[in-house]
Coordinates of C-alpha atoms and ligand atoms in Angstrom, one line a residue:
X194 CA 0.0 0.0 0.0
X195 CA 1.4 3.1 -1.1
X196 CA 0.8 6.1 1.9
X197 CA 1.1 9.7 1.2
X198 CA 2.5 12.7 2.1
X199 CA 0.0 13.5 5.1
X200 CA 1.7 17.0 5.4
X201 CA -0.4 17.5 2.0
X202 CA -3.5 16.7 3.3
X203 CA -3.1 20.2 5.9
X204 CA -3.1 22.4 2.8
X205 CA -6.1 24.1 3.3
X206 CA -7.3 24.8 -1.1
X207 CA -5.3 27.8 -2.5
X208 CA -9.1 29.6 -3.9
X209 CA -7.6 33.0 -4.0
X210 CA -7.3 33.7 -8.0
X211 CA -10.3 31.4 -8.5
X212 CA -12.6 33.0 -5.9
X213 CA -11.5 36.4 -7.4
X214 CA -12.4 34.9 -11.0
X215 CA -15.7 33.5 -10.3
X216 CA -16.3 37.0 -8.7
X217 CA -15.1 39.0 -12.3
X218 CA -17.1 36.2 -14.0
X219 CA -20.3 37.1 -12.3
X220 CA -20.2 40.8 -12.5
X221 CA -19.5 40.3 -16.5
X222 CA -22.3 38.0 -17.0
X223 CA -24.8 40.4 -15.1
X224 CA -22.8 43.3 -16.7
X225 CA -22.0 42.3 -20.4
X226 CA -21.7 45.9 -21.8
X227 CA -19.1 47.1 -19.0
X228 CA -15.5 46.4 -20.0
X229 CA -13.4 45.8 -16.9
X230 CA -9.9 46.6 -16.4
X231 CA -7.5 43.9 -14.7
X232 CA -5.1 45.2 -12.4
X233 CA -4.6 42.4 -10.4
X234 CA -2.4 39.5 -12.4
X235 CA 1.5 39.6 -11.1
X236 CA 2.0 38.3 -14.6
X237 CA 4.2 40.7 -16.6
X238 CA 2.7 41.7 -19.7
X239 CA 5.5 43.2 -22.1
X240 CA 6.8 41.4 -25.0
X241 CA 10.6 39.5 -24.6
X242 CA 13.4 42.4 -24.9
X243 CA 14.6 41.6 -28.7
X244 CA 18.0 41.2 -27.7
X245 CA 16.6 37.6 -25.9
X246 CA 15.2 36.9 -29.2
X247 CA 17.7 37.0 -31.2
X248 CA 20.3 35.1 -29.2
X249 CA 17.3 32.2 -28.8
X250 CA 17.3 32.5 -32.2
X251 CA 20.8 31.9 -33.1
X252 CA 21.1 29.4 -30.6
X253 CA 17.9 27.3 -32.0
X254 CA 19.8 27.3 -34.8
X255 CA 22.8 25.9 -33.3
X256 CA 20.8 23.1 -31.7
X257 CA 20.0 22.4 -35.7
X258 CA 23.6 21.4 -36.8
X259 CA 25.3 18.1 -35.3
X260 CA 28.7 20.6 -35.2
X261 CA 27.0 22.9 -32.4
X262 CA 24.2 21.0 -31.2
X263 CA 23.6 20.9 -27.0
X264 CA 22.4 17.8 -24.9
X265 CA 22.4 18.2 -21.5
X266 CA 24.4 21.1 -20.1
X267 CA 26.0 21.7 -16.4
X268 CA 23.0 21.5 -13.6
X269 CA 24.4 24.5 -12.4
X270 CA 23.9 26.1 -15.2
X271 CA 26.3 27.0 -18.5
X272 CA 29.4 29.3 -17.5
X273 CA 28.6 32.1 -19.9
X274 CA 25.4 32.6 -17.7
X275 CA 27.4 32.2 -14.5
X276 CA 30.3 34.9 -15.6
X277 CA 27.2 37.2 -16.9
X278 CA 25.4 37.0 -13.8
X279 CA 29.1 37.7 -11.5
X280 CA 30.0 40.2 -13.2
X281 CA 26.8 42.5 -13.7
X282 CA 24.6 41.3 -10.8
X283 CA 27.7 41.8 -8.0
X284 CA 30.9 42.5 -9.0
X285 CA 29.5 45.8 -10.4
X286 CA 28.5 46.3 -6.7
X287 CA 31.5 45.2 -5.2
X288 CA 30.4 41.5 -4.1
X289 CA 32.5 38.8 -5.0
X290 CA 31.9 35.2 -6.3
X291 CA 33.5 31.7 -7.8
X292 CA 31.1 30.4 -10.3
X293 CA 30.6 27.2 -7.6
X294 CA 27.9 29.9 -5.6
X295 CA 25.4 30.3 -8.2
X296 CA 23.5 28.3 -9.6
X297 CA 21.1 28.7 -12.4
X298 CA 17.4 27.2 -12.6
X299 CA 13.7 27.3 -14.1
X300 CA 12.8 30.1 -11.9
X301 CA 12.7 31.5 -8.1
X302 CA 9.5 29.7 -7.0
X303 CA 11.6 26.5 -8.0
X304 CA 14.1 26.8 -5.6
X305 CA 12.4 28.9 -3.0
X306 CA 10.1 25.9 -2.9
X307 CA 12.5 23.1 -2.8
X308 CA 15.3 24.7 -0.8
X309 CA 13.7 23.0 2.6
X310 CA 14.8 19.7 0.5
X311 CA 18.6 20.3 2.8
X312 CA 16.4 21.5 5.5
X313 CA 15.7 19.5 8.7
X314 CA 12.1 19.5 9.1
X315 CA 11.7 20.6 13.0
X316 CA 13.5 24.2 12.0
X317 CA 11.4 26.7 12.9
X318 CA 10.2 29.2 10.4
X319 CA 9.6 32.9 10.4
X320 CA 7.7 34.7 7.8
X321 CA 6.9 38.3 7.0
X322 CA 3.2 38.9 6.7
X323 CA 1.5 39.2 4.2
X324 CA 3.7 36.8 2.4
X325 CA 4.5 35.1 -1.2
X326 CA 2.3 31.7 0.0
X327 CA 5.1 29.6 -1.8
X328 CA 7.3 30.2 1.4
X329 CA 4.3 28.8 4.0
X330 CA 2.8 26.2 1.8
X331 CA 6.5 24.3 0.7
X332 CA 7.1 24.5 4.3
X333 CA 3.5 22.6 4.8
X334 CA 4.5 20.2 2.7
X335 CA 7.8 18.8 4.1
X336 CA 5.6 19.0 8.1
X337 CA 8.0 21.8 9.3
X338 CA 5.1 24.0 9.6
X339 CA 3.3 22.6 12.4
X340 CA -0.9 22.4 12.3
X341 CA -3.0 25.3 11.2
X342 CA -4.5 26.4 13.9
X343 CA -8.1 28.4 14.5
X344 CA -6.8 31.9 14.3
X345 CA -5.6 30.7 10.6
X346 CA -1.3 30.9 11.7
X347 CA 0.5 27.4 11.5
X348 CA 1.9 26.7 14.6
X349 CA 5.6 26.6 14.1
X350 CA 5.8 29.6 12.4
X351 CA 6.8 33.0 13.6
X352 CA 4.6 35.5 12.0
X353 CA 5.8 39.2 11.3
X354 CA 3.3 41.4 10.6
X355 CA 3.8 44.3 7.9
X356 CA 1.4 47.5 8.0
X357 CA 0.7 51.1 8.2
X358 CA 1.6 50.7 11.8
X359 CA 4.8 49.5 11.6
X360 CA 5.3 51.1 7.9
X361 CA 5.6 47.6 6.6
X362 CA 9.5 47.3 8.3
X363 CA 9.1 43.5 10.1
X364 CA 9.9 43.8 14.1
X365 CA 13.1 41.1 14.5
X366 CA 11.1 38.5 16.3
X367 CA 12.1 38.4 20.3
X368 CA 13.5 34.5 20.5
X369 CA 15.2 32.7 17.9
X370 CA 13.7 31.6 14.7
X371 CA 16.0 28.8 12.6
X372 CA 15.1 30.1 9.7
X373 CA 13.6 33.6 8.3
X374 CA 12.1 34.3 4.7
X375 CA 12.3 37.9 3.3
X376 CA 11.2 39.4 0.2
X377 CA 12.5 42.6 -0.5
X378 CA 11.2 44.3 -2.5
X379 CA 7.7 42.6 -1.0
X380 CA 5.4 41.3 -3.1
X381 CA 2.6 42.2 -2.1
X382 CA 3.4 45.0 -0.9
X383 CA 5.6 46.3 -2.6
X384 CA 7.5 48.4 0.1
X385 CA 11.7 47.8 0.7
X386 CA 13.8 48.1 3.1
X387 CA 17.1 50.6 3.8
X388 CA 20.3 49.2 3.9
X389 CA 20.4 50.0 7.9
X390 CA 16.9 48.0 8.4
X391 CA 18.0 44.8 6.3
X392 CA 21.7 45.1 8.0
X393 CA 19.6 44.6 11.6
X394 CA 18.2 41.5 9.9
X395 CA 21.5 40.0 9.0
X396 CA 22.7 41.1 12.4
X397 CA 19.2 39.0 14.2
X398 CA 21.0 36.1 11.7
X399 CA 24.6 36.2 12.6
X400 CA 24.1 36.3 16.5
X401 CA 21.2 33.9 16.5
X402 CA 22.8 31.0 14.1
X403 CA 19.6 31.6 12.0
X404 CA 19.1 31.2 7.9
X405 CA 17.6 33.8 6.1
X406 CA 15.8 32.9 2.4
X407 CA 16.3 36.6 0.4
X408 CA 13.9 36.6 -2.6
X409 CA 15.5 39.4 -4.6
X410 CA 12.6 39.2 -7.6
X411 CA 12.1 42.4 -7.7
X412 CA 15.2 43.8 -7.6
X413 CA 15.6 45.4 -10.7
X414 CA 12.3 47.6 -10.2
X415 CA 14.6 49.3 -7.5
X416 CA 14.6 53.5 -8.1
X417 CA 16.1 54.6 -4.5
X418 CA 19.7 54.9 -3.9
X419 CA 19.5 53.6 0.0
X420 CA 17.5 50.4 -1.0
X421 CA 20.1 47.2 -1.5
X422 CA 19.6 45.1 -4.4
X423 CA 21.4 42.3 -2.7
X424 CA 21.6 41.1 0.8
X425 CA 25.3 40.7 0.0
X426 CA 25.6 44.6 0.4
X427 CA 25.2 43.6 3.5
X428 CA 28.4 42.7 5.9
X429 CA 28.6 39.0 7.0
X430 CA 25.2 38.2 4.8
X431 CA 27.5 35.5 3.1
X432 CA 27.5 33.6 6.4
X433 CA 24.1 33.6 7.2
X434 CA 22.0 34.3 3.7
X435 CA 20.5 31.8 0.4
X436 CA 19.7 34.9 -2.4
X437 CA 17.0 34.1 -5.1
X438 CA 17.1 35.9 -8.2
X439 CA 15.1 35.5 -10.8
X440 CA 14.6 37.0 -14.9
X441 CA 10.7 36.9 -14.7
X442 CA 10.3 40.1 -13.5
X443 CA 12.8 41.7 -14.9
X444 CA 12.9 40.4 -18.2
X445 CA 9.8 39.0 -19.0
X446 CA 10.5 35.3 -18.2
X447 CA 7.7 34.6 -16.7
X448 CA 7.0 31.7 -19.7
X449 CA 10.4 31.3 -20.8
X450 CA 11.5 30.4 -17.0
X451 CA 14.9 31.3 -15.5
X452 CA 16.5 32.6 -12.3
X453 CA 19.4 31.8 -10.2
X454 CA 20.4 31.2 -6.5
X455 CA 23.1 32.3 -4.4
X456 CA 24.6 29.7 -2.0
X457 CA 27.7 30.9 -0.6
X458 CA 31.0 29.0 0.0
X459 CA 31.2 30.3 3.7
X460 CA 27.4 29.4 4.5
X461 CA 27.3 26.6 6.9
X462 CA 24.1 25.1 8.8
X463 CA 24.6 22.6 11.9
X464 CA 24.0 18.6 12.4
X465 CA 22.4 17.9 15.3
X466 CA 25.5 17.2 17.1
X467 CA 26.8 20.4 16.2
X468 CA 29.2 19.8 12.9
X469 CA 28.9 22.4 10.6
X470 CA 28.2 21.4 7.2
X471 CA 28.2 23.9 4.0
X472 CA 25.1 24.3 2.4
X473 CA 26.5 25.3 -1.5
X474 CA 27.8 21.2 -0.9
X475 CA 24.2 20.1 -0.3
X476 CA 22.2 22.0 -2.3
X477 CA 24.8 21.3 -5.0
X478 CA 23.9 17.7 -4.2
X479 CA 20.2 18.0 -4.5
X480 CA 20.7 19.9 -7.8
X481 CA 22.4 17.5 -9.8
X482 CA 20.4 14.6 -8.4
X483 CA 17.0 16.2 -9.1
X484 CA 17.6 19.2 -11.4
X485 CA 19.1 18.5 -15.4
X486 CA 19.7 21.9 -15.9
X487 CA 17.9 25.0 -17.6
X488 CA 17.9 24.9 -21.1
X489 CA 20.7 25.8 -23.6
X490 CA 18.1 28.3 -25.7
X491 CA 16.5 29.5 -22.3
X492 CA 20.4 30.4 -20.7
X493 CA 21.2 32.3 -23.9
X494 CA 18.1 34.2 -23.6
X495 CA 19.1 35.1 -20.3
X496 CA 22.7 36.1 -21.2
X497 CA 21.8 38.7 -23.5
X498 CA 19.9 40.9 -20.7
X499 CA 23.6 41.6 -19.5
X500 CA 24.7 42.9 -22.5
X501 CA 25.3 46.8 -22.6
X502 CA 21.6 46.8 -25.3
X503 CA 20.2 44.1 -23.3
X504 CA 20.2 46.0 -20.2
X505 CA 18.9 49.5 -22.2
X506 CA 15.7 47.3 -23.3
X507 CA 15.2 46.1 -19.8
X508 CA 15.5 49.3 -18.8
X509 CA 13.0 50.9 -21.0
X510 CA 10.4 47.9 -20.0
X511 CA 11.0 48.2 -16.1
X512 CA 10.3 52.0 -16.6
X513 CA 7.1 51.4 -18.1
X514 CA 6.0 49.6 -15.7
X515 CA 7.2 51.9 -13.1
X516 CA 5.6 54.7 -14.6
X517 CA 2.5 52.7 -14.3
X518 CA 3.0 52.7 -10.8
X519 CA 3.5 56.1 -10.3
X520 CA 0.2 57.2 -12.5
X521 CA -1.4 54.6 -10.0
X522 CA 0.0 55.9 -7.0
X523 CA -0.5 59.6 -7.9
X524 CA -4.3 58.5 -8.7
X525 CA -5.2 57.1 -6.2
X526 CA -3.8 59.5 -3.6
X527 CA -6.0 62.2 -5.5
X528 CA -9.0 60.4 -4.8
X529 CA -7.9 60.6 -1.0
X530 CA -6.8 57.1 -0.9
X531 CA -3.7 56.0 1.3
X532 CA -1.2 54.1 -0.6
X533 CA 1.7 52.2 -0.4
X534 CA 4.7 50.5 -2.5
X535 CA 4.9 51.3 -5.8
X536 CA 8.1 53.3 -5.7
X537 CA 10.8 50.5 -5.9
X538 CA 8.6 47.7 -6.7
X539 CA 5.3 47.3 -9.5
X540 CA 3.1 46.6 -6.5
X541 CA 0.6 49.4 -5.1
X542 CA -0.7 48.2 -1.8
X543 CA -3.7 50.5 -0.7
X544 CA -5.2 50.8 2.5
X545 CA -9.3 50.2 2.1
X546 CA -11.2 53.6 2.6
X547 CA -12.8 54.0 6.0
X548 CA -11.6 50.4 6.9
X549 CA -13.8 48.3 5.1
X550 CA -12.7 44.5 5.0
X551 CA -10.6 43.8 1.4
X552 CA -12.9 41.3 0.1
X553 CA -15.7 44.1 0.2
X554 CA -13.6 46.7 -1.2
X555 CA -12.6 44.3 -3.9
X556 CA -16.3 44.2 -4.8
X557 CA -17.5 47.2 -4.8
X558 CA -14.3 48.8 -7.0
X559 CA -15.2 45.5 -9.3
X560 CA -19.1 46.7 -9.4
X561 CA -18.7 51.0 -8.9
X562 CA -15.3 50.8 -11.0
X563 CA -15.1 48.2 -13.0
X564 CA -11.7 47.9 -11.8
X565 CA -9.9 43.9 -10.4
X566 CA -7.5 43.9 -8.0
X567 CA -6.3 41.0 -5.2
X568 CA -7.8 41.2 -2.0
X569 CA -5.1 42.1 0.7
X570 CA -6.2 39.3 2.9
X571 CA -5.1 36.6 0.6
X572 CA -1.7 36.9 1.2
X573 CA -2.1 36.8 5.0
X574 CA -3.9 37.7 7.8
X575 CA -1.8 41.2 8.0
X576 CA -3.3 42.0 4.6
X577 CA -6.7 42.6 6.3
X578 CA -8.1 45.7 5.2
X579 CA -5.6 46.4 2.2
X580 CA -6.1 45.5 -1.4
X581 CA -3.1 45.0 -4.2
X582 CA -3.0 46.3 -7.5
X583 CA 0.1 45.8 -10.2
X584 CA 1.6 48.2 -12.3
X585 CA 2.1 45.1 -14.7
X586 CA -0.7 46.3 -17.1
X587 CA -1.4 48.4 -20.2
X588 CA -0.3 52.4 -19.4
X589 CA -3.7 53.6 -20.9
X590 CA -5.9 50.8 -18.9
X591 CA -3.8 52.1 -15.5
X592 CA -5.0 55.7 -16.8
X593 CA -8.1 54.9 -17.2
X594 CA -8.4 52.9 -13.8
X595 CA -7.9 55.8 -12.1
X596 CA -10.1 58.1 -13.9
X597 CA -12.6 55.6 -12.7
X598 CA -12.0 55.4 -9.2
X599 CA -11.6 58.9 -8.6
X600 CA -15.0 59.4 -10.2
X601 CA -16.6 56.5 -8.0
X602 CA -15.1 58.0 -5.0
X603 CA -15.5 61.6 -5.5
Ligands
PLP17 C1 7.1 36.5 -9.4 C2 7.9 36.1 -8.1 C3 9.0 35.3 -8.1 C4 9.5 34.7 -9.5 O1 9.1 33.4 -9.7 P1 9.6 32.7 -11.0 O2 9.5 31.3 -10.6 O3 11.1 33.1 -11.1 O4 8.8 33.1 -12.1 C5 9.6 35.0 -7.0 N1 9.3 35.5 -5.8 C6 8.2 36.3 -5.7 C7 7.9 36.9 -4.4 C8 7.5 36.7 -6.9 O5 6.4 37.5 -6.8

């Protein structure tokens, strides 16, 4: 008899996109001459910078003739990605790597889910909140979460709430955690942190033998000088810090899929009997026993972002987006409306009106508005009362959104 994974069976359903669907689907079945405007997908919308194209191209076509032709490449990815990535991701900000730290893969959900894979499953966990769910739910699944208990929090994780109160900066928790996920900048929230307020975090790390899991997704979206793109700006971040990177965002590889982690040499995590064992030797280990590598074409794609045209077309589509955000933010704060993110990251996160719960709001911005956005709640309990909207849309829908709320609101 085969058993499974009871861990899976604690997954409460993930209904959040659906529930909002079946929600859009009603209102445009009762409402079929109203056109409604999507602003809550965290799906990038842009076309592939050309520059990707092309070197796909060309390397499709080497994949055509027996001379150049590619089977299965390093697991760690191809070194032309890996010297890329060095050289314009760190080097050009004074962090140093061998090629051995970083390792190349389908994506930053990938590894930010499977990571626990070299993880004892009694660590304890502390999570910002609201939170990316793939942090919680992986950690469901391998029973190091605990039970989910009534008030809706698992019970070995250490929640840290992000709001208005606190201006969305996590309080470093009083007792030790084992391990610590951050996203900076948040999704959904889309707020950073200074240098100074991530340097406390890798301080929290260093003095309390505890692993933090940076999700640097976002990172290119950063405007601000005093926000890090890395937590390796940080001192002594190498000894306590996994970095996920990832070309989604930044490129438009949401469907092509490719990102990279960060394990470096000096990171160590303890047996049970207190030997310290590197963790780039482990996850290396779990790489090339369940990971073949991303593809040839895909690694190519990827390598042409760093070059000097690559990074201008980046550029131009990360500015588009981010002059979404600020015709969002600027919108929205005319209609009276308190908002948040949207500076360094393509996430607005707006505080409801007069408090109203964010499945309410949701609603009547759907019916009054015609306008879709994600419930703040659905990210986490913290999200109560807030509601999310991306900058990842058209420029004249994100005009046109905000011409409609102001007038519902006015
Ligand atoms: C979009 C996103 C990612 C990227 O995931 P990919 O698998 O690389 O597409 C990672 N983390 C967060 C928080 C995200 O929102």
């Amino acid at each position: 008899m085969a058993l499974v994974n009871e861990h899976f069976l604690k997954l409460p359903g993930s209904y959040l996109f659906s529930d909002i669907g079946k929600k859009v689907n009603t209102f445009k079945i009762t409402h079929p001459k109203q056109d409604v405007i999507s602003l809550g997908i965290g799906d990038v919308t842009r076309p592939l910078p050309s520059v990707c194209i092309e070197a796909m191209h060309k390397a499709v076509e080497e994949m055509a003739n027996e001379n150049t032709f590619r089977g299965y490449g390093p697991e760690q990815g191809y070194d032309f990605l890996i010297d890329a990535i060095i050289k314009h991701d760190y080097v050009s900000r004074g962090i140093h790597f061998t090629s051995t730290e970083v390792f190349v893969n389908d994506g930053a959900k990938s590894d930010t889910g499977n990571i626990g894979d070299i993880l004892r499953h009694d660590n304890s966990v502390g999570v910002t909140d609201p939170i990316y769910p793939v942090y919680i739910d992986s950690n469901v699944m391998s029973g190091r979460a605990g039970i989910l208990e009534a008030n809706g929090q698992w019970s070995n994780v250490t929640y840290m709430p992000c709001n208005a109160e606190n201006n969305f900066i996590p309080d470093i928790p009083n007792k030790r955690v084992d391990i610590v996920y951050l996203c900076y900048p948040n999704n959904p929230t889309g707020t950073t942190l200074t240098k100074p307020q991530l340097k406390k975090w890798v301080d929290y790390a260093l003095a309390n033998d505890t692993l933090i899991l940076f999700d640097a997704a976002y990172e290119a979206f950063i405007q601000e000088e005093n926000v890090p793109h890395s937590i390796y700006e940080i001192k002594g971040a190498k000894k306590c810090a996994i970095e996920f990177r990832s070309f989604s965002k930044t490129a438009g590889f949401t469907g092509v899929r490719c990102g990279y982690t960060i394990v470096p040499k000096e990171l160590t995590a303890a047996t049970l009997t207190g030997e310290r064992v590197p963790l780039n030797r482990l996850w290396n280990r779990r790489q090339c026993t369940k990971f073949n590598g991303t593809s040839y074409i895909t690694q190519r794609g990827a390598e042409a972002i760093y070059t000097s045209e690559g990074k201008k077309q980046i550029k131009e589509t990360i500015d588009y987006y981010m002059d979404n955000a600020k015709t969002m933010k600027k919108g929205l704060e005319s209609a009276g409306i308190k908002v948040y993110g949207g500076v360094n990251a393509p996430y607005i996160w707006l505080k409801t009106p007069g408090d109203i719960g964010s499945w309410r709001f949701f609603e009547q911005m759907l019916y009054e508005a015609n306008v879709v956005g994600t419930p703040g709640v659905g990210f986490g309990p913290s999200g109560e009362g807030y509601l999310r909207l991306t900058a990842f849309g058209k420029a004249e829908d994100c005009v046109e959104a905000m011409r409609r709320i102001k007038s519902w609101l006015a």
